């Protein structure tokens, strides 16, 4: 009946039923169960006899004594006004609210490509240039600006910082061509099968003389396999090495780079 | 009526993930929206083309001296290293700070507003 009240932290858990509690309110000699025994639960007074069950988070820590005495404010004993003022002054980093630009669909973003735009970013930054692309993952705009000395300046404005994008000009065909060539992948020099075979054998011999275990793999034997963990595809340059081990990959890439430089 | 006394249970707090929220994924992220399904084939094609151009741009940026504009008007020069898949951080080499040149560093994408380099 009233037994649960006995096990409340305020009143101590070790007392049996019907006994007079050590709570101040029960000092009037009221035995349990009674209505007045509910009061300690609603407004827990501190038990002078000590608690059989210690308050868990309350009295611990280097400030436990202050917390117990009820003198410690939630955010320390600093002035509350200063706390909220400081909170306002602290910059709020990206709170994961997408802005309008980030919410657009990829087809919308595609309409901006190859156009001259002005991007208004947060903190009053502004960027102008020809849109090369918009990254779908981060909604970042990649802008190209042509400088006088034949150089191109690429600026990337991150999606979370974009406030407004304004189209200034459409690009004509010549501009589209120019923009698409900026990031075009380099054409790799095509080797004939005999040249490839020669390069492969030369590299294999060089690796073997340097005591690096290398085997040939694949159906036509065109892929070299180094120590069972790294593969080299034709045309056997540093860029054609692939491995799951970064350390071996970087070492072998360096070796092949040095080998090719020595050859030339 | 007996009232069961609530037994205090230890609260297990998961470490915060790299995205900031500890739920393992962000329900507002574009990847999750795409998973829910809503985009047509055309949108996916556009997304792929845009992403490919962006990745080529990142490849072109690698190894070039870049200027990063961070928040509060801070600008730093560094050599562009790499960016990660979910646009959480940039890895840079030779970051010039008032304390000296850091050989390698990570810049959080949430801090970076824009960056630019010369081709």
mmCIF file of C-alpha atoms in Angstrom:
data_model
loop_
_atom_site.group_PDB
_atom_site.id
_atom_site.type_symbol
_atom_site.label_atom_id
_atom_site.label_comp_id
_atom_site.label_asym_id
_atom_site.label_seq_id
_atom_site.Cartn_x
_atom_site.Cartn_y
_atom_site.Cartn_z
ATOM 1 C CA UNK A 1 0.000 0.000 0.000
ATOM 2 C CA UNK A 2 2.201 2.743 1.216
ATOM 3 C CA UNK A 3 5.294 0.586 1.063
ATOM 4 C CA UNK A 4 6.625 2.155 -2.156
ATOM 5 C CA UNK A 5 6.893 5.430 -0.338
ATOM 6 C CA UNK A 6 9.370 3.874 1.988
ATOM 7 C CA UNK A 7 11.733 3.048 -0.830
ATOM 8 C CA UNK A 8 11.757 6.580 -2.241
ATOM 9 C CA UNK A 9 15.152 8.171 -2.021
ATOM 10 C CA UNK A 10 13.964 10.821 0.324
ATOM 11 C CA UNK A 11 12.651 8.588 2.999
ATOM 12 C CA UNK A 12 15.347 5.930 2.967
ATOM 13 C CA UNK A 13 14.888 2.419 1.732
ATOM 14 C CA UNK A 14 15.827 0.370 4.662
ATOM 15 C CA UNK A 15 12.886 1.119 6.901
ATOM 16 C CA UNK A 16 10.161 -1.436 7.267
ATOM 17 C CA UNK A 17 6.484 -0.760 7.034
ATOM 18 C CA UNK A 18 4.678 1.006 9.778
ATOM 19 C CA UNK A 19 7.759 2.529 11.360
ATOM 20 C CA UNK A 20 8.097 6.162 12.039
ATOM 21 C CA UNK A 21 10.108 7.803 9.294
ATOM 22 C CA UNK A 22 13.047 10.032 9.936
ATOM 23 C CA UNK A 23 11.642 12.643 7.534
ATOM 24 C CA UNK A 24 11.006 15.999 9.106
ATOM 25 C CA UNK A 25 7.383 15.927 8.066
ATOM 26 C CA UNK A 26 6.846 12.578 9.670
ATOM 27 C CA UNK A 27 8.289 13.693 12.949
ATOM 28 C CA UNK A 28 4.787 14.445 14.045
ATOM 29 C CA UNK A 29 4.556 10.722 14.589
ATOM 30 C CA UNK A 30 2.220 9.902 11.757
ATOM 31 C CA UNK A 31 2.562 6.265 10.821
ATOM 32 C CA UNK A 32 2.304 4.904 7.347
ATOM 33 C CA UNK A 33 0.248 4.571 5.326
ATOM 34 C CA UNK A 34 -1.144 8.070 5.421
ATOM 35 C CA UNK A 35 -1.658 11.050 3.225
ATOM 36 C CA UNK A 36 0.927 13.158 4.947
ATOM 37 C CA UNK A 37 3.533 10.576 4.038
ATOM 38 C CA UNK A 38 2.924 11.414 0.389
ATOM 39 C CA UNK A 39 4.173 14.924 0.957
ATOM 40 C CA UNK A 40 7.830 13.969 1.259
ATOM 41 C CA UNK A 41 7.547 12.415 -2.197
ATOM 42 C CA UNK A 42 5.966 15.478 -3.745
ATOM 43 C CA UNK A 43 8.315 17.927 -2.120
ATOM 44 C CA UNK A 44 11.257 15.871 -1.033
ATOM 45 C CA UNK A 45 12.864 17.202 2.078
ATOM 46 C CA UNK A 46 16.368 16.212 2.856
ATOM 47 C CA UNK A 47 16.553 13.322 5.241
ATOM 48 C CA UNK A 48 18.720 14.126 8.206
ATOM 49 C CA UNK A 49 19.295 10.463 8.950
ATOM 50 C CA UNK A 50 21.044 10.038 5.673
ATOM 51 C CA UNK A 51 19.846 8.228 2.625
ATOM 52 C CA UNK A 52 20.227 4.507 2.339
ATOM 53 C CA UNK A 53 20.137 4.911 -1.384
ATOM 54 C CA UNK A 54 22.460 7.671 -2.570
ATOM 55 C CA UNK A 55 21.320 10.155 -5.179
ATOM 56 C CA UNK A 56 22.956 9.071 -8.337
ATOM 57 C CA UNK A 57 24.008 12.045 -10.411
ATOM 58 C CA UNK A 58 23.449 14.632 -7.797
ATOM 59 C CA UNK A 59 26.145 14.361 -5.218
ATOM 60 C CA UNK A 60 28.989 13.187 -7.384
ATOM 61 C CA UNK A 61 31.727 15.093 -9.114
ATOM 62 C CA UNK A 62 34.041 17.788 -7.924
ATOM 63 C CA UNK A 63 31.089 20.080 -7.530
ATOM 64 C CA UNK A 64 28.964 17.512 -5.747
ATOM 65 C CA UNK A 65 28.856 19.333 -2.467
ATOM 66 C CA UNK A 66 27.646 22.504 -4.132
ATOM 67 C CA UNK A 67 25.042 20.614 -6.097
ATOM 68 C CA UNK A 68 23.774 18.899 -2.977
ATOM 69 C CA UNK A 69 23.441 22.168 -1.206
ATOM 70 C CA UNK A 70 21.331 23.396 -4.112
ATOM 71 C CA UNK A 71 23.687 26.267 -4.755
ATOM 72 C CA UNK A 72 24.880 25.298 -8.233
ATOM 73 C CA UNK A 73 23.019 26.632 -11.290
ATOM 74 C CA UNK A 74 22.618 24.318 -14.299
ATOM 75 C CA UNK A 75 25.254 26.084 -16.352
ATOM 76 C CA UNK A 76 27.675 26.657 -13.575
ATOM 77 C CA UNK A 77 27.663 29.588 -11.228
ATOM 78 C CA UNK A 78 28.051 32.096 -14.033
ATOM 79 C CA UNK A 79 25.666 34.938 -14.497
ATOM 80 C CA UNK A 80 22.690 33.741 -16.612
ATOM 81 C CA UNK A 81 22.618 37.001 -18.567
ATOM 82 C CA UNK A 82 26.208 36.604 -19.665
ATOM 83 C CA UNK A 83 25.526 33.007 -20.613
ATOM 84 C CA UNK A 84 22.728 33.860 -23.048
ATOM 85 C CA UNK A 85 24.611 36.841 -24.407
ATOM 86 C CA UNK A 86 27.610 34.650 -25.102
ATOM 87 C CA UNK A 87 25.373 32.058 -26.748
ATOM 88 C CA UNK A 88 24.093 34.702 -29.158
ATOM 89 C CA UNK A 89 27.574 35.855 -30.043
ATOM 90 C CA UNK A 90 28.836 32.363 -30.760
ATOM 91 C CA UNK A 91 28.520 31.554 -34.401
ATOM 92 C CA UNK A 92 26.056 28.859 -35.164
ATOM 93 C CA UNK A 93 27.660 26.408 -37.508
ATOM 94 C CA UNK A 94 25.749 24.585 -40.182
ATOM 95 C CA UNK A 95 22.621 23.395 -38.410
ATOM 96 C CA UNK A 96 21.685 21.042 -41.199
ATOM 97 C CA UNK A 97 18.878 23.227 -42.530
ATOM 98 C CA UNK A 98 19.000 23.045 -46.291
ATOM 99 C CA UNK A 99 18.653 26.303 -48.115
ATOM 100 C CA UNK A 100 16.596 26.748 -51.282
ATOM 101 C CA UNK A 101 19.557 26.142 -53.526
ATOM 102 C CA UNK A 102 20.325 22.770 -51.966
ATOM 103 C CA UNK A 103 16.718 21.675 -52.332
ATOM 104 C CA UNK A 104 16.674 22.076 -56.098
ATOM 105 C CA UNK A 105 16.558 19.024 -58.300
ATOM 106 C CA UNK A 106 19.511 18.010 -60.499
ATOM 107 C CA UNK A 107 17.552 19.031 -63.589
ATOM 108 C CA UNK A 108 17.244 22.533 -62.128
ATOM 109 C CA UNK A 109 20.950 22.661 -61.433
ATOM 110 C CA UNK A 110 21.693 21.534 -64.952
ATOM 111 C CA UNK A 111 19.908 24.614 -66.309
ATOM 112 C CA UNK A 112 22.588 26.784 -64.717
ATOM 113 C CA UNK A 113 25.527 25.023 -66.398
ATOM 114 C CA UNK A 114 27.407 27.003 -69.078
ATOM 115 C CA UNK A 115 25.867 30.277 -67.912
ATOM 116 C CA UNK A 116 27.505 33.327 -66.396
ATOM 117 C CA UNK A 117 26.083 33.738 -62.893
ATOM 118 C CA UNK A 118 26.519 35.820 -59.790
ATOM 119 C CA UNK A 119 26.453 33.816 -56.574
ATOM 120 C CA UNK A 120 25.558 35.584 -53.337
ATOM 121 C CA UNK A 121 26.978 33.659 -50.410
ATOM 122 C CA UNK A 122 26.641 34.123 -46.666
ATOM 123 C CA UNK A 123 28.745 36.727 -44.849
ATOM 124 C CA UNK A 124 28.223 39.052 -47.811
ATOM 125 C CA UNK A 125 30.544 37.230 -50.220
ATOM 126 C CA UNK A 126 29.857 37.390 -53.929
ATOM 127 C CA UNK A 127 31.274 35.289 -56.697
ATOM 128 C CA UNK A 128 30.899 35.677 -60.457
ATOM 129 C CA UNK A 129 31.822 33.316 -63.202
ATOM 130 C CA UNK A 130 30.809 30.701 -65.736
ATOM 131 C CA UNK A 131 29.149 27.672 -64.169
ATOM 132 C CA UNK A 132 31.069 24.528 -64.955
ATOM 133 C CA UNK A 133 29.022 22.178 -62.841
ATOM 134 C CA UNK A 134 27.000 21.820 -59.654
ATOM 135 C CA UNK A 135 27.961 18.978 -57.357
ATOM 136 C CA UNK A 136 24.786 16.964 -56.598
ATOM 137 C CA UNK A 137 26.102 15.733 -53.257
ATOM 138 C CA UNK A 138 26.946 19.070 -51.678
ATOM 139 C CA UNK A 139 25.172 21.459 -54.107
ATOM 140 C CA UNK A 140 28.456 23.311 -54.599
ATOM 141 C CA UNK A 141 28.823 25.507 -57.662
ATOM 142 C CA UNK A 142 32.064 25.337 -59.653
ATOM 143 C CA UNK A 143 32.743 28.663 -61.393
ATOM 144 C CA UNK A 144 35.367 29.459 -64.002
ATOM 145 C CA UNK A 145 36.775 32.947 -64.573
ATOM 146 C CA UNK A 146 39.050 33.667 -67.508
ATOM 147 C CA UNK A 147 41.971 35.893 -66.595
ATOM 148 C CA UNK A 148 44.037 38.091 -68.893
ATOM 149 C CA UNK A 149 47.134 35.935 -68.949
ATOM 150 C CA UNK A 150 45.376 32.945 -70.516
ATOM 151 C CA UNK A 151 44.896 31.376 -67.095
ATOM 152 C CA UNK A 152 41.612 30.151 -65.734
ATOM 153 C CA UNK A 153 40.630 30.703 -62.113
ATOM 154 C CA UNK A 154 38.316 28.039 -60.718
ATOM 155 C CA UNK A 155 36.204 28.920 -57.676
ATOM 156 C CA UNK A 156 34.045 26.439 -55.842
ATOM 157 C CA UNK A 157 31.321 27.852 -53.584
ATOM 158 C CA UNK A 158 30.007 25.247 -51.161
ATOM 159 C CA UNK A 159 26.281 24.530 -51.176
ATOM 160 C CA UNK A 160 25.609 25.350 -47.556
ATOM 161 C CA UNK A 161 27.002 28.859 -48.061
ATOM 162 C CA UNK A 162 24.926 29.779 -51.101
ATOM 163 C CA UNK A 163 22.079 32.187 -50.603
ATOM 164 C CA UNK A 164 21.144 33.268 -54.102
ATOM 165 C CA UNK A 165 22.201 32.504 -57.653
ATOM 166 C CA UNK A 166 21.447 35.031 -60.368
ATOM 167 C CA UNK A 167 21.930 34.301 -64.047
ATOM 168 C CA UNK A 168 23.657 37.133 -65.865
ATOM 169 C CA UNK A 169 24.384 35.758 -69.322
ATOM 170 C CA UNK A 170 23.891 32.710 -71.471
ATOM 171 C CA UNK A 171 26.943 31.022 -72.924
ATOM 172 C CA UNK A 172 27.253 30.653 -76.684
ATOM 173 C CA UNK A 173 28.562 27.531 -78.384
ATOM 174 C CA UNK A 174 32.166 28.713 -78.378
ATOM 175 C CA UNK A 175 32.025 29.312 -74.638
ATOM 176 C CA UNK A 176 30.432 25.917 -74.067
ATOM 177 C CA UNK A 177 33.246 24.299 -76.002
ATOM 178 C CA UNK A 178 35.855 26.216 -74.061
ATOM 179 C CA UNK A 179 34.285 25.292 -70.719
ATOM 180 C CA UNK A 180 33.985 21.616 -71.508
ATOM 181 C CA UNK A 181 37.672 21.460 -72.432
ATOM 182 C CA UNK A 182 38.852 22.787 -69.076
ATOM 183 C CA UNK A 183 38.535 19.548 -67.183
ATOM 184 C CA UNK A 184 38.775 17.207 -70.134
ATOM 185 C CA UNK A 185 40.775 14.087 -69.325
ATOM 186 C CA UNK A 186 44.169 13.908 -70.917
ATOM 187 C CA UNK A 187 44.425 11.661 -73.909
ATOM 188 C CA UNK A 188 46.733 8.792 -73.046
ATOM 189 C CA UNK A 189 49.326 7.909 -75.603
ATOM 190 C CA UNK A 190 48.247 4.721 -77.347
ATOM 191 C CA UNK A 191 50.877 2.067 -77.610
ATOM 192 C CA UNK A 192 50.833 -0.720 -80.176
ATOM 193 C CA UNK A 193 50.693 -4.277 -78.800
ATOM 194 C CA UNK A 194 54.402 -4.894 -79.469
ATOM 195 C CA UNK A 195 55.417 -1.684 -77.722
ATOM 196 C CA UNK A 196 53.205 -2.593 -74.806
ATOM 197 C CA UNK A 197 54.761 -6.046 -74.575
ATOM 198 C CA UNK A 198 58.232 -4.525 -74.671
ATOM 199 C CA UNK A 199 57.387 -2.058 -71.913
ATOM 200 C CA UNK A 200 55.869 -4.802 -69.808
ATOM 201 C CA UNK A 201 58.886 -7.052 -70.126
ATOM 202 C CA UNK A 202 61.299 -4.222 -69.424
ATOM 203 C CA UNK A 203 59.413 -3.249 -66.294
ATOM 204 C CA UNK A 204 59.116 -6.869 -65.176
ATOM 205 C CA UNK A 205 62.828 -7.467 -65.615
ATOM 206 C CA UNK A 206 63.683 -4.283 -63.747
ATOM 207 C CA UNK A 207 61.432 -5.234 -60.840
ATOM 208 C CA UNK A 208 62.942 -8.714 -60.689
ATOM 209 C CA UNK A 209 66.490 -7.394 -60.644
ATOM 210 C CA UNK A 210 65.419 -5.283 -57.683
ATOM 211 C CA UNK A 211 64.168 -8.421 -55.903
ATOM 212 C CA UNK A 212 60.490 -7.490 -56.105
ATOM 213 C CA UNK A 213 58.268 -10.558 -56.718
ATOM 214 C CA UNK A 214 56.230 -9.967 -59.859
ATOM 215 C CA UNK A 215 54.026 -12.287 -61.876
ATOM 216 C CA UNK A 216 51.868 -11.939 -64.943
ATOM 217 C CA UNK A 217 48.133 -12.187 -64.648
ATOM 218 C CA UNK A 218 44.967 -11.982 -66.659
ATOM 219 C CA UNK A 219 43.881 -13.831 -69.776
ATOM 220 C CA UNK A 220 46.398 -12.270 -72.105
ATOM 221 C CA UNK A 221 49.004 -11.893 -69.389
ATOM 222 C CA UNK A 222 48.973 -8.125 -69.806
ATOM 223 C CA UNK A 223 48.535 -7.320 -66.140
ATOM 224 C CA UNK A 224 51.509 -7.448 -63.827
ATOM 225 C CA UNK A 225 50.945 -8.518 -60.251
ATOM 226 C CA UNK A 226 53.473 -7.346 -57.676
ATOM 227 C CA UNK A 227 53.805 -9.372 -54.488
ATOM 228 C CA UNK A 228 50.240 -10.576 -54.919
ATOM 229 C CA UNK A 229 48.750 -7.292 -53.702
ATOM 230 C CA UNK A 230 49.348 -4.713 -56.425
ATOM 231 C CA UNK A 231 48.377 -4.883 -60.083
ATOM 232 C CA UNK A 232 49.786 -2.857 -62.945
ATOM 233 C CA UNK A 233 47.774 -2.462 -66.109
ATOM 234 C CA UNK A 234 49.079 -1.335 -69.485
ATOM 235 C CA UNK A 235 50.700 1.093 -70.292
ATOM 236 C CA UNK A 236 52.508 0.376 -67.004
ATOM 237 C CA UNK A 237 52.867 3.852 -65.604
ATOM 238 C CA UNK A 238 52.469 4.976 -61.974
ATOM 239 C CA UNK A 239 48.848 5.892 -62.659
ATOM 240 C CA UNK A 240 47.978 2.360 -63.705
ATOM 241 C CA UNK A 241 48.930 0.776 -60.390
ATOM 242 C CA UNK A 242 46.089 -0.345 -58.156
ATOM 243 C CA UNK A 243 46.194 -1.934 -54.749
ATOM 244 C CA UNK A 244 44.228 -2.024 -51.527
ATOM 245 C CA UNK A 245 47.361 -1.295 -49.495
ATOM 246 C CA UNK A 246 48.216 2.420 -49.598
ATOM 247 C CA UNK A 247 51.751 2.026 -48.372
ATOM 248 C CA UNK A 248 52.740 -0.523 -50.959
ATOM 249 C CA UNK A 249 50.924 1.493 -53.609
ATOM 250 C CA UNK A 250 52.824 4.671 -52.880
ATOM 251 C CA UNK A 251 56.158 2.851 -52.671
ATOM 252 C CA UNK A 252 55.705 1.053 -55.977
ATOM 253 C CA UNK A 253 54.407 4.205 -57.651
ATOM 254 C CA UNK A 254 57.547 6.003 -56.563
ATOM 255 C CA UNK A 255 59.717 3.176 -57.846
ATOM 256 C CA UNK A 256 58.047 3.112 -61.239
ATOM 257 C CA UNK A 257 58.215 6.884 -61.474
ATOM 258 C CA UNK A 258 61.943 6.780 -60.846
ATOM 259 C CA UNK A 259 62.346 3.949 -63.337
ATOM 260 C CA UNK A 260 60.535 5.824 -66.097
ATOM 261 C CA UNK A 261 62.488 9.004 -65.439
ATOM 262 C CA UNK A 262 65.728 7.097 -65.631
ATOM 263 C CA UNK A 263 64.696 5.634 -68.971
ATOM 264 C CA UNK A 264 64.129 9.027 -70.557
ATOM 265 C CA UNK B 1 -2.350 0.170 -6.021
ATOM 266 C CA UNK B 2 1.379 -0.441 -6.013
ATOM 267 C CA UNK B 3 3.488 2.017 -7.921
ATOM 268 C CA UNK B 4 6.562 0.462 -9.421
ATOM 269 C CA UNK B 5 9.601 2.513 -8.600
ATOM 270 C CA UNK B 6 11.579 3.344 -11.713
ATOM 271 C CA UNK B 7 15.052 1.890 -11.545
ATOM 272 C CA UNK B 8 17.639 4.269 -12.919
ATOM 273 C CA UNK B 9 19.220 2.887 -16.074
ATOM 274 C CA UNK B 10 22.566 3.973 -17.451
ATOM 275 C CA UNK B 11 22.145 6.013 -20.608
ATOM 276 C CA UNK B 12 24.262 4.802 -23.517
ATOM 277 C CA UNK B 13 25.376 7.789 -25.537
ATOM 278 C CA UNK B 14 26.642 6.932 -28.992
ATOM 279 C CA UNK B 15 29.621 8.903 -30.307
ATOM 280 C CA UNK B 16 28.737 11.584 -32.802
ATOM 281 C CA UNK B 17 29.180 10.529 -36.382
ATOM 282 C CA UNK B 18 31.184 12.594 -38.863
ATOM 283 C CA UNK B 19 28.017 14.297 -40.069
ATOM 284 C CA UNK B 20 27.378 15.712 -36.626
ATOM 285 C CA UNK B 21 24.220 13.749 -35.903
ATOM 286 C CA UNK B 22 24.684 10.482 -34.075
ATOM 287 C CA UNK B 23 21.889 8.639 -35.809
ATOM 288 C CA UNK B 24 24.167 7.052 -38.373
ATOM 289 C CA UNK B 25 22.577 8.928 -41.234
ATOM 290 C CA UNK B 26 20.889 12.226 -41.686
ATOM 291 C CA UNK B 27 17.236 11.961 -42.685
ATOM 292 C CA UNK B 28 17.537 15.238 -44.569
ATOM 293 C CA UNK B 29 20.606 14.238 -46.553
ATOM 294 C CA UNK B 30 20.308 14.099 -50.293
ATOM 295 C CA UNK B 31 21.407 10.487 -50.299
ATOM 296 C CA UNK B 32 18.499 9.471 -48.084
ATOM 297 C CA UNK B 33 16.061 11.456 -50.172
ATOM 298 C CA UNK B 34 17.326 9.630 -53.217
ATOM 299 C CA UNK B 35 16.891 6.338 -51.416
ATOM 300 C CA UNK B 36 13.266 7.143 -50.681
ATOM 301 C CA UNK B 37 12.916 7.309 -54.391
ATOM 302 C CA UNK B 38 11.502 10.332 -56.065
ATOM 303 C CA UNK B 39 13.840 11.137 -58.871
ATOM 304 C CA UNK B 40 13.220 10.122 -62.404
ATOM 305 C CA UNK B 41 15.716 8.581 -64.773
ATOM 306 C CA UNK B 42 16.370 11.948 -66.347
ATOM 307 C CA UNK B 43 17.213 13.495 -63.010
ATOM 308 C CA UNK B 44 19.582 10.641 -62.249
ATOM 309 C CA UNK B 45 21.300 11.091 -65.593
ATOM 310 C CA UNK B 46 21.710 14.798 -64.916
ATOM 311 C CA UNK B 47 23.014 14.036 -61.448
ATOM 312 C CA UNK B 48 25.589 11.598 -62.838
ATOM 313 C CA UNK B 49 26.827 14.024 -65.486
ATOM 314 C CA UNK B 50 27.141 16.887 -62.999
ATOM 315 C CA UNK B 51 28.940 14.683 -60.508
ATOM 316 C CA UNK B 52 31.389 13.436 -63.116
ATOM 317 C CA UNK B 53 32.342 16.985 -64.057
ATOM 318 C CA UNK B 54 32.749 17.852 -60.408
ATOM 319 C CA UNK B 55 35.039 14.898 -59.790
ATOM 320 C CA UNK B 56 37.159 15.853 -62.786
ATOM 321 C CA UNK B 57 37.355 19.315 -61.296
ATOM 322 C CA UNK B 58 38.586 17.862 -58.008
ATOM 323 C CA UNK B 59 41.188 15.833 -59.872
ATOM 324 C CA UNK B 60 42.353 18.996 -61.608
ATOM 325 C CA UNK B 61 42.594 20.793 -58.264
ATOM 326 C CA UNK B 62 44.871 18.209 -56.717
ATOM 327 C CA UNK B 63 48.323 19.535 -55.963
ATOM 328 C CA UNK B 64 47.500 23.136 -56.818
ATOM 329 C CA UNK B 65 47.903 26.035 -54.408
ATOM 330 C CA UNK B 66 44.375 26.921 -53.273
ATOM 331 C CA UNK B 67 42.927 29.738 -51.263
ATOM 332 C CA UNK B 68 40.170 28.695 -48.841
ATOM 333 C CA UNK B 69 37.659 31.243 -47.585
ATOM 334 C CA UNK B 70 36.505 30.168 -44.168
ATOM 335 C CA UNK B 71 33.909 31.742 -41.903
ATOM 336 C CA UNK B 72 34.381 35.105 -40.185
ATOM 337 C CA UNK B 73 36.517 36.427 -43.023
ATOM 338 C CA UNK B 74 39.383 33.976 -42.475
ATOM 339 C CA UNK B 75 41.355 33.127 -45.606
ATOM 340 C CA UNK B 76 44.063 30.482 -45.707
ATOM 341 C CA UNK B 77 46.360 29.250 -48.455
ATOM 342 C CA UNK B 78 47.087 25.581 -48.851
ATOM 343 C CA UNK B 79 47.870 22.945 -51.432
ATOM 344 C CA UNK B 80 44.734 21.006 -52.300
ATOM 345 C CA UNK B 81 44.979 17.360 -51.318
ATOM 346 C CA UNK B 82 41.666 15.554 -51.465
ATOM 347 C CA UNK B 83 37.981 15.795 -50.731
ATOM 348 C CA UNK B 84 35.870 13.012 -49.289
ATOM 349 C CA UNK B 85 32.730 11.410 -50.676
ATOM 350 C CA UNK B 86 30.097 13.109 -48.541
ATOM 351 C CA UNK B 87 31.697 16.564 -48.577
ATOM 352 C CA UNK B 88 32.532 16.473 -44.887
ATOM 353 C CA UNK B 89 36.173 17.528 -45.018
ATOM 354 C CA UNK B 90 39.021 18.583 -47.297
ATOM 355 C CA UNK B 91 42.516 17.284 -46.838
ATOM 356 C CA UNK B 92 45.185 19.841 -47.621
ATOM 357 C CA UNK B 93 48.978 19.889 -47.594
ATOM 358 C CA UNK B 94 51.154 22.811 -46.533
ATOM 359 C CA UNK B 95 48.410 24.791 -44.792
ATOM 360 C CA UNK B 96 49.711 28.277 -43.988
ATOM 361 C CA UNK B 97 48.499 29.384 -40.585
ATOM 362 C CA UNK B 98 49.635 32.196 -38.296
ATOM 363 C CA UNK B 99 51.289 29.474 -36.222
ATOM 364 C CA UNK B 100 53.315 28.182 -39.132
ATOM 365 C CA UNK B 101 52.918 25.821 -42.046
ATOM 366 C CA UNK B 102 51.088 22.587 -41.214
ATOM 367 C CA UNK B 103 52.308 19.721 -43.359
ATOM 368 C CA UNK B 104 48.869 18.120 -43.615
ATOM 369 C CA UNK B 105 45.497 19.198 -42.298
ATOM 370 C CA UNK B 106 41.789 18.591 -42.565
ATOM 371 C CA UNK B 107 39.390 21.454 -43.166
ATOM 372 C CA UNK B 108 35.752 20.832 -42.305
ATOM 373 C CA UNK B 109 33.362 21.521 -45.163
ATOM 374 C CA UNK B 110 30.981 23.181 -42.746
ATOM 375 C CA UNK B 111 33.682 25.775 -42.063
ATOM 376 C CA UNK B 112 34.696 26.367 -45.670
ATOM 377 C CA UNK B 113 32.568 28.804 -47.653
ATOM 378 C CA UNK B 114 34.492 28.711 -50.922
ATOM 379 C CA UNK B 115 37.894 27.860 -52.354
ATOM 380 C CA UNK B 116 39.639 28.832 -55.552
ATOM 381 C CA UNK B 117 42.725 27.867 -57.515
ATOM 382 C CA UNK B 118 44.390 28.717 -60.805
ATOM 383 C CA UNK B 119 44.504 26.233 -63.634
#
